[in-house]
Coordinates of N, CA and C in Angstrom, one line a residue:
X1361 N 10.4 3.3 20.3 CA 11.7 3.6 19.4 C 12.1 2.4 18.6
X1362 N 12.3 3.1 17.3 CA 12.7 2.1 16.4 C 14.1 1.6 16.3
X1363 N 14.6 0.5 16.3 CA 16.0 0.1 16.4 C 16.4 -0.4 15.0
X1364 N 17.6 0.1 14.6 CA 18.1 -0.3 13.3 C 19.3 -1.1 13.4
X1365 N 19.7 -1.9 12.2 CA 20.9 -2.7 12.3 C 22.0 -1.7 12.5
X1366 N 23.2 -2.2 12.8 CA 24.5 -1.6 12.8 C 25.0 -0.9 11.5
X1367 N 24.7 -1.8 10.6 CA 25.0 -1.3 9.2 C 24.2 -0.1 8.7
X1368 N 22.9 -0.2 9.0 CA 22.1 1.0 8.7 C 22.3 2.2 9.6
X1369 N 22.7 2.0 10.8 CA 23.0 3.0 11.8 C 24.3 3.7 11.3
X1370 N 25.2 2.9 10.7 CA 26.3 3.6 10.2 C 26.1 4.4 9.0
X1371 N 25.3 4.2 8.2 CA 24.9 5.0 7.0 C 24.1 6.1 7.5
X1372 N 23.3 6.0 8.5 CA 22.6 7.1 9.1 C 23.5 8.2 9.6
X1373 N 24.6 7.7 10.2 CA 25.7 8.6 10.9 C 26.6 9.1 9.8
X1374 N 26.7 8.8 8.5 CA 27.5 9.3 7.6 C 26.9 10.6 7.0
X1375 N 27.8 11.3 6.2 CA 27.3 12.7 5.6 C 26.2 12.6 4.5
X1376 N 26.4 11.5 3.7 CA 25.3 11.2 2.6 C 24.6 10.0 2.8
X1377 N 23.4 10.0 2.3 CA 22.6 8.8 2.4 C 22.0 8.7 1.0
X1378 N 22.3 7.5 0.5 CA 21.7 7.2 -0.8 C 20.9 6.0 -0.6
X1379 N 19.9 5.7 -1.4 CA 19.1 4.5 -1.3 C 18.4 4.1 -2.6
X1380 N 17.7 2.9 -2.6 CA 17.0 2.4 -3.5 C 15.6 2.0 -3.2
X1381 N 14.6 2.3 -3.9 CA 13.4 1.9 -3.4 C 13.0 0.5 -3.9
X1382 N 12.3 -0.3 -3.1 CA 11.8 -1.6 -3.5 C 10.3 -1.7 -3.4
X1383 N 9.8 -1.7 -4.5 CA 8.0 -1.6 -4.5 C 7.5 -3.1 -4.9
X1384 N 6.6 -3.4 -4.2 CA 5.9 -4.7 -4.4 C 4.5 -4.3 -4.7
X1385 N 4.0 -4.7 -5.8 CA 2.6 -4.5 -6.2 C 2.0 -6.0 -6.1
X1386 N 1.2 -6.2 -5.3 CA 0.4 -7.6 -5.1 C -0.9 -7.7 -5.7
X1387 N -0.9 -7.6 -7.1 CA -2.3 -7.8 -7.8 C -2.5 -9.2 -7.9
X1388 N -3.2 -9.5 -9.2 CA -3.4 -10.9 -9.4 C -2.0 -11.8 -9.6
X1389 N -1.1 -10.9 -10.4 CA 0.3 -11.4 -10.4 C 1.1 -10.4 -9.5
X1390 N 2.1 -10.8 -9.1 CA 3.0 -9.9 -8.1 C 4.1 -9.3 -9.0
X1391 N 4.2 -7.8 -8.8 CA 5.3 -7.1 -9.6 C 6.2 -6.6 -8.6
X1392 N 7.5 -6.8 -8.9 CA 8.6 -6.2 -8.0 C 9.4 -5.2 -8.9
X1393 N 9.4 -3.8 -8.3 CA 10.1 -2.9 -9.1 C 11.2 -2.3 -8.1
X1394 N 12.2 -1.8 -8.7 CA 13.1 -1.0 -7.9 C 13.6 0.2 -8.5
X1395 N 14.0 1.3 -7.9 CA 14.6 2.4 -8.5 C 16.0 2.4 -8.7
X1396 N 16.7 1.2 -8.4 CA 18.1 1.1 -8.6 C 18.4 1.0 -10.0
X1397 N 19.8 1.1 -10.4 CA 20.2 1.1 -11.8 C 20.3 -0.5 -12.3
X1398 N 20.4 -1.3 -11.4 CA 20.2 -2.8 -11.9 C 19.4 -3.7 -11.0
X1399 N 18.9 -4.8 -11.4 CA 18.0 -5.7 -10.6 C 18.7 -5.8 -9.2
X1400 N 17.8 -6.0 -8.3 CA 18.2 -6.4 -6.9 C 17.3 -7.5 -6.5
X1401 N 18.1 -8.5 -5.7 CA 17.4 -9.6 -5.1 C 17.2 -9.4 -3.6
X1402 N 16.1 -9.3 -3.2 CA 15.7 -9.1 -1.8 C 14.7 -10.1 -1.4
X1403 N 15.1 -10.7 -0.2 CA 14.1 -11.8 0.4 C 13.5 -12.9 -0.7
X1404 N 14.4 -13.2 -1.6 CA 14.3 -14.2 -2.5 C 13.4 -13.8 -3.7
X1405 N 13.2 -12.6 -3.9 CA 12.4 -12.0 -5.1 C 13.3 -11.1 -5.7
X1406 N 13.4 -11.0 -7.1 CA 14.1 -10.2 -8.1 C 13.3 -8.8 -8.2
X1407 N 13.7 -7.7 -7.8 CA 13.1 -6.4 -8.1 C 13.7 -5.8 -9.5
X1408 N 12.9 -5.6 -10.4 CA 13.4 -5.2 -11.7 C 13.7 -3.7 -11.8
X1409 N 14.9 -3.4 -12.4 CA 15.3 -2.0 -12.7 C 14.5 -1.5 -13.8
X1410 N 14.3 -2.4 -14.8 CA 13.6 -1.9 -16.1 C 12.2 -2.1 -16.0
X1411 N 11.5 -2.3 -14.8 CA 10.1 -2.5 -14.8 C 9.2 -1.2 -15.0
X1412 N 9.9 -0.3 -15.3 CA 8.9 1.0 -15.7 C 8.7 1.9 -14.6
X1413 N 9.5 1.8 -13.4 CA 9.3 2.5 -12.3 C 9.6 4.0 -12.7
X1414 N 8.5 5.0 -12.8 CA 8.7 6.3 -13.4 C 8.8 7.2 -12.1
X1415 N 7.9 7.2 -11.3 CA 7.8 8.2 -10.2 C 7.2 7.6 -8.9
X1416 N 7.4 8.1 -7.8 CA 7.1 7.5 -6.6 C 7.1 8.6 -5.4
X1417 N 6.3 8.6 -4.5 CA 6.4 9.6 -3.3 C 7.6 9.2 -2.5
X1418 N 8.1 10.2 -1.9 CA 9.1 10.1 -0.9 C 8.5 9.7 0.4
X1419 N 9.2 9.1 1.5 CA 8.3 8.7 2.6 C 7.9 10.0 3.5
X1420 N 6.9 9.7 4.0 CA 6.2 10.7 4.9 C 6.2 10.3 6.2
X1421 N 6.6 11.0 7.2 CA 6.6 10.7 8.6 C 5.3 11.3 9.4
X1422 N 4.7 10.5 10.1 CA 3.5 11.3 10.7 C 3.6 10.8 12.2
X1423 N 3.0 11.6 13.0 CA 3.1 11.3 14.6 C 1.8 10.9 15.0
X1424 N 0.7 10.9 14.1 CA -0.6 10.7 14.4 C -1.2 9.5 13.3
X1425 N -2.2 8.7 13.8 CA -2.7 8.0 12.8 C -3.7 8.7 12.0
X1426 N -3.3 8.5 10.5 CA -3.9 9.3 9.7 C -4.3 8.4 8.3
X1427 N -4.8 8.8 7.3 CA -5.0 8.3 6.1 C -4.1 8.6 5.1
X1428 N -2.8 8.8 5.5 CA -1.9 9.1 4.3 C -1.8 8.1 3.1
X1429 N -1.8 8.7 2.0 CA -1.8 7.9 0.7 C -0.3 8.1 0.2
X1430 N -0.3 7.0 -0.7 CA 1.1 6.9 -1.4 C 0.9 6.7 -2.8
X1431 N 1.8 7.4 -3.6 CA 1.6 7.4 -5.1 C 2.7 6.9 -5.8
X1432 N 2.4 5.9 -6.8 CA 3.6 5.2 -7.4 C 3.1 5.4 -9.0
X1433 N 4.0 5.9 -9.9 CA 3.7 5.9 -11.4 C 4.5 4.9 -12.1
X1434 N 4.2 4.2 -13.0 CA 4.9 3.3 -13.7 C 4.7 3.6 -15.3
X1435 N 5.8 3.7 -16.0 CA 5.7 4.1 -17.3 C 5.8 2.9 -18.2
X1436 N 5.3 2.9 -19.5 CA 5.3 1.9 -20.5 C 4.7 0.6 -19.8
X1437 N 3.5 0.7 -19.3 CA 2.9 -0.4 -18.7 C 2.7 -1.6 -19.4
X1438 N 3.1 -2.7 -18.7 CA 3.0 -4.0 -19.4 C 1.4 -4.3 -19.7
X1439 N 1.3 -4.9 -20.9 CA -0.1 -5.3 -21.3 C -0.7 -6.2 -20.2
X1440 N 0.0 -7.3 -19.5 CA -0.6 -8.0 -18.4 C -1.1 -7.0 -17.3
X1441 N -0.2 -6.0 -16.9 CA -0.9 -5.1 -15.8 C -1.9 -4.3 -16.3
X1442 N -2.0 -4.0 -17.7 CA -3.1 -3.2 -18.1 C -4.3 -4.0 -17.9
X1443 N -4.2 -5.3 -18.2 CA -5.4 -6.2 -18.2 C -5.9 -6.2 -16.7
X1444 N -4.9 -6.3 -15.8 CA -5.4 -6.4 -14.4 C -6.0 -5.0 -13.9
X1445 N -5.5 -3.9 -14.5 CA -6.2 -2.6 -14.2 C -7.6 -2.5 -14.7
X1446 N -7.8 -3.2 -15.8 CA -9.2 -3.1 -16.4 C -10.1 -4.1 -15.7
X1447 N -9.6 -5.1 -14.9 CA -10.3 -6.1 -14.2 C -10.6 -5.8 -12.8
X1448 N -9.8 -4.5 -12.5 CA -10.0 -3.9 -11.0 C -9.0 -4.4 -10.0
X1449 N -7.9 -3.5 -9.6 CA -7.0 -3.8 -8.7 C -7.2 -3.0 -7.4
X1450 N -8.3 -2.4 -7.3 CA -8.5 -1.6 -5.9 C -8.7 -2.7 -4.9
X1451 N -8.0 -2.3 -3.6 CA -8.0 -3.1 -2.6 C -6.7 -4.1 -2.5
X1452 N -6.0 -4.1 -3.7 CA -4.8 -5.0 -3.8 C -3.7 -4.4 -2.9
X1453 N -2.7 -5.2 -2.6 CA -1.5 -4.6 -1.5 C -0.3 -3.9 -2.4
X1454 N 0.1 -2.8 -1.8 CA 1.2 -2.4 -2.2 C 2.1 -2.1 -1.0
X1455 N 3.5 -2.5 -1.2 CA 4.5 -2.4 -0.1 C 5.7 -1.6 -0.7
X1456 N 6.3 -0.7 0.0 CA 7.4 0.0 -0.4 C 8.5 0.0 0.7
X1457 N 9.6 -0.4 0.2 CA 10.8 -0.5 1.3 C 11.9 0.3 0.6
X1458 N 12.9 0.8 1.5 CA 14.1 1.5 1.1 C 15.3 0.4 1.6
X1459 N 16.3 0.4 0.6 CA 17.5 -0.4 0.8 C 18.5 0.7 0.7
X1460 N 19.2 1.0 1.8 CA 20.3 1.9 1.8 C 21.6 1.5 1.1
X1461 N 22.4 2.2 0.6 CA 23.4 2.1 -0.2 C 24.8 2.4 0.6
X1462 N 25.5 1.3 0.8 CA 26.8 1.6 1.7 C 27.9 2.4 1.1
X1463 N 28.9 2.5 1.6 CA 30.0 3.3 1.2 C 30.8 2.8 -0.2
X1464 N 30.6 1.5 -0.4 CA 31.2 1.0 -1.6 C 30.1 1.0 -2.7
X1465 N 28.9 1.6 -2.5 CA 28.0 1.6 -3.6 C 27.1 0.4 -3.7
X1466 N 27.0 -0.5 -2.8 CA 26.1 -1.7 -2.9 C 25.1 -1.5 -1.9
X1467 N 23.9 -1.8 -2.3 CA 22.7 -1.8 -1.4 C 22.8 -2.9 -0.3
X1468 N 22.3 -2.4 0.9 CA 22.1 -3.5 2.0 C 21.0 -4.1 1.9
X1469 N 20.8 -5.3 1.5 CA 19.8 -6.2 1.2 C 19.3 -7.2 2.1
X1470 N 20.0 -7.2 3.4 CA 19.5 -8.2 4.3 C 18.4 -7.8 5.0
X1471 N 17.3 -8.8 5.3 CA 16.1 -8.4 5.8 C 16.1 -7.5 7.1
X1472 N 17.1 -7.6 7.9 CA 17.4 -6.7 8.9 C 17.7 -5.2 8.6
X1473 N 18.2 -5.1 7.3 CA 18.7 -3.9 6.9 C 17.8 -2.9 6.2
X1474 N 16.8 -3.7 5.5 CA 15.9 -3.0 4.5 C 14.7 -2.3 5.4
X1475 N 14.3 -1.1 5.2 CA 13.5 -0.5 6.0 C 12.0 -0.2 5.2
X1476 N 11.0 -0.8 5.9 CA 9.8 -0.5 5.3 C 9.2 0.8 5.6
X1477 N 8.8 1.5 4.5 CA 8.3 2.9 4.6 C 6.8 3.0 4.4
X1478 N 6.1 2.0 3.7 CA 4.7 2.1 3.3 C 4.2 0.8 3.1
X1479 N 2.9 0.5 3.6 CA 2.3 -0.8 3.3 C 0.8 -0.3 3.2
X1480 N 0.2 -0.5 2.5 CA -1.4 -0.1 2.1 C -2.1 -0.7 1.1
X1481 N -3.1 -0.2 0.6 CA -4.0 -0.7 -0.5 C -4.2 0.2 -1.7
X1482 N -4.3 -0.5 -2.7 CA -4.7 0.3 -4.0 C -6.0 1.1 -4.0
X1483 N -6.1 2.3 -3.9 CA -7.4 3.0 -3.7 C -7.9 3.8 -5.0
X1484 N -6.8 4.3 -5.8 CA -7.5 5.0 -7.1 C -6.4 4.7 -8.1
X1485 N -6.7 3.7 -8.9 CA -5.7 3.3 -9.9 C -6.1 4.0 -11.2
X1486 N -5.3 4.4 -12.2 CA -5.8 5.0 -13.4 C -4.6 4.9 -14.4
X1487 N -5.0 4.8 -15.6 CA -4.1 4.7 -16.8 C -4.2 6.0 -17.6
X1488 N -3.0 6.5 -17.8 CA -3.0 7.8 -18.8 C -2.2 7.3 -19.9
X1489 N -2.9 7.5 -21.0 CA -2.3 7.3 -22.3 C -2.3 8.5 -23.2
X1490 N -1.3 9.1 -23.5 CA -1.2 10.3 -24.4 C -0.6 10.2 -25.8
X1491 N -0.7 8.8 -26.3 CA 0.0 8.4 -27.5 C 1.6 8.5 -27.4
X1492 N 2.1 9.2 -26.6 CA 3.6 9.2 -26.6 C 4.0 8.2 -25.4
X1493 N 3.3 8.3 -24.3 CA 3.7 7.3 -23.2 C 2.5 6.9 -22.6
X1494 N 2.5 5.8 -22.0 CA 1.4 5.1 -21.2 C 2.0 4.9 -19.8
X1495 N 1.1 5.6 -19.0 CA 1.4 5.6 -17.5 C 0.4 4.9 -16.7
X1496 N 0.9 4.1 -15.7 CA -0.2 3.6 -14.7 C 0.0 4.4 -13.3
X1497 N -1.1 5.2 -13.0 CA -0.8 5.8 -11.8 C -1.5 5.0 -10.6
X1498 N -0.9 4.8 -9.7 CA -1.4 3.9 -8.5 C -1.4 4.6 -7.3
X1499 N -2.7 4.9 -6.7 CA -2.6 5.6 -5.5 C -3.0 4.7 -4.4
X1500 N -2.2 4.5 -3.4 CA -2.4 3.6 -2.3 C -3.0 4.4 -1.2
X1501 N -3.9 3.8 -0.4 CA -4.1 4.4 0.9 C -3.8 3.4 2.0
X1502 N -3.8 3.8 3.3 CA -3.4 3.2 4.5 C -4.6 2.3 4.9
X1503 N -4.4 1.4 5.7 CA -5.5 0.7 6.3 C -6.4 1.5 7.2
X1504 N -5.7 2.8 7.6 CA -6.4 3.7 8.6 C -7.7 4.4 7.8
X1505 N -7.6 4.3 6.4 CA -8.7 5.1 5.6 C -10.0 4.5 6.0
X1506 N -10.2 3.4 6.5 CA -11.5 2.8 6.8 C -12.1 3.4 8.1
X1507 N -11.2 4.3 8.7 CA -11.9 4.8 9.9 C -13.0 5.8 9.5
X1508 N -13.0 6.3 8.4 CA -13.9 7.3 7.9 C -15.0 6.7 7.3
X1509 N -15.1 5.4 7.0 CA -16.0 4.7 6.2 C -17.4 4.7 7.0
X1510 N -18.6 4.8 6.6 CA -19.8 4.8 7.3 C -20.5 3.5 6.8
X1511 N -20.8 2.6 7.7 CA -21.5 1.4 7.4 C -22.9 1.4 8.1
X1512 N -24.0 1.1 7.5 CA -25.2 1.0 8.3 C -25.6 -0.4 8.6
X1513 N -25.9 -0.5 9.8 CA -26.2 -2.0 10.2 C -27.5 -1.9 11.1
X1514 N -28.7 -2.4 10.6 CA -30.0 -2.3 11.3 C -30.0 -3.4 12.4
X1515 N -30.2 -2.9 13.7 CA -30.2 -3.7 14.7 C -31.6 -4.1 15.2
X1516 N -32.1 -5.2 14.3 CA -33.4 -5.8 14.5 C -33.3 -7.1 14.0
X1517 N -34.5 -7.9 14.2 CA -34.5 -9.2 13.9 C -34.4 -9.3 12.4
X1518 N -35.0 -8.6 11.7 CA -35.1 -8.4 10.3 C -33.8 -8.2 9.7
X1519 N -33.1 -7.1 10.3 CA -31.8 -6.8 10.0 C -30.6 -8.0 10.0
X1520 N -30.8 -8.7 11.2 CA -30.1 -9.8 11.3 C -30.3 -10.9 10.5
X1521 N -31.5 -11.1 10.1 CA -31.9 -12.3 9.2 C -31.3 -11.9 7.7
X1522 N -30.9 -10.7 7.4 CA -30.2 -10.5 6.1 C -28.8 -11.0 6.1
X1523 N -28.3 -11.2 7.3 CA -26.8 -11.5 7.6 C -26.7 -13.3 7.8
X1524 N -27.7 -13.6 8.8 CA -27.8 -15.0 9.2 C -29.2 -15.3 9.7
X1525 N -29.8 -16.3 9.0 CA -31.2 -16.8 9.4 C -31.1 -17.6 10.6
X1526 N -30.0 -18.0 11.0 CA -29.9 -18.9 12.3 C -29.5 -18.0 13.5
X1527 N -29.1 -17.0 13.3 CA -28.7 -16.0 14.4 C -29.9 -15.4 15.1
X1528 N -30.2 -15.8 16.4 CA -31.3 -15.2 17.2 C -30.9 -14.0 18.1
X1529 N -29.8 -13.6 18.1 CA -29.2 -12.5 19.0 C -30.1 -11.3 19.1
X1530 N -30.7 -10.8 17.9 CA -31.4 -9.6 17.7 C -32.9 -9.9 17.8
X1531 N -33.3 -11.1 18.2 CA -34.9 -11.2 18.3 C -35.6 -10.5 19.2
X1532 N -35.1 -10.0 20.3 CA -35.8 -9.3 21.3 C -35.6 -7.6 21.2
X1533 N -34.9 -7.3 20.2 CA -34.5 -5.9 19.9 C -35.8 -5.3 19.2
X1534 N -36.0 -4.0 19.6 CA -37.3 -3.2 18.8 C -37.1 -3.3 17.4
X1535 N -38.2 -3.4 16.6 CA -38.0 -3.6 15.1 C -37.4 -2.3 14.5
X1536 N -36.6 -2.7 13.5 CA -35.8 -1.6 12.7 C -35.4 -0.4 13.5
X1537 N -34.7 -0.6 14.6 CA -34.0 0.6 15.4 C -32.6 0.8 14.9
X1538 N -32.4 2.0 14.2 CA -30.9 2.4 13.6 C -30.2 3.0 14.6
X1539 N -28.9 2.7 14.8 CA -28.1 3.5 15.7 C -26.7 3.8 14.8
X1540 N -26.3 5.0 15.0 CA -25.1 5.5 14.3 C -24.0 5.6 15.5
X1541 N -22.8 4.9 15.1 CA -21.6 5.0 16.0 C -20.6 5.7 15.2
X1542 N -19.9 6.6 15.8 CA -19.0 7.3 15.3 C -17.6 7.0 16.0
X1543 N -16.9 6.2 15.3 CA -15.6 5.7 16.0 C -14.5 6.8 16.1
X1544 N -13.9 6.9 17.2 CA -12.8 7.9 17.5 C -13.3 9.3 17.4
X1545 N -14.7 9.6 17.5 CA -15.1 10.9 17.6 C -15.9 11.2 18.8
X1546 N -15.8 12.4 19.4 CA -16.6 12.7 20.6 C -17.9 13.3 20.4

């Protein structure tokens, strides 16, 4: 069971819940974006309200381990970010958190109050440029996406020599014997 701070629990118990998203894109440079109307400082970093955050997925709750993806769209992409997209951002970190807004309209920004809702890696980045707007579409995937990946590993002396010439652990295995292992499947 997840335990929340008393301030967060008070907001959960209220009639209305408002929040601000805090999105961290950890490319070669790190970008901090927020959906709030003004910049927010959380955990020593300034999340920019005018960073171009255009659209983002709402949190999805799942009771099973799955490959749930998360989508973030940024408008008026900075040239620096465009350069990073062109040099490949696949596999870079994405982290999304929610800061709840209290009754006074102030976001709760203590590390014990901010709720992590997504942490994964860039899977399919793209730039959409229709001459009116320039959008960066970032689709992230969870670390569980690797469960469907298929890797071939040849269990033979020759196969091990491709990894390490000094490892002799496969010297007595039959030549070029291939084994397929399906993780999590019967």
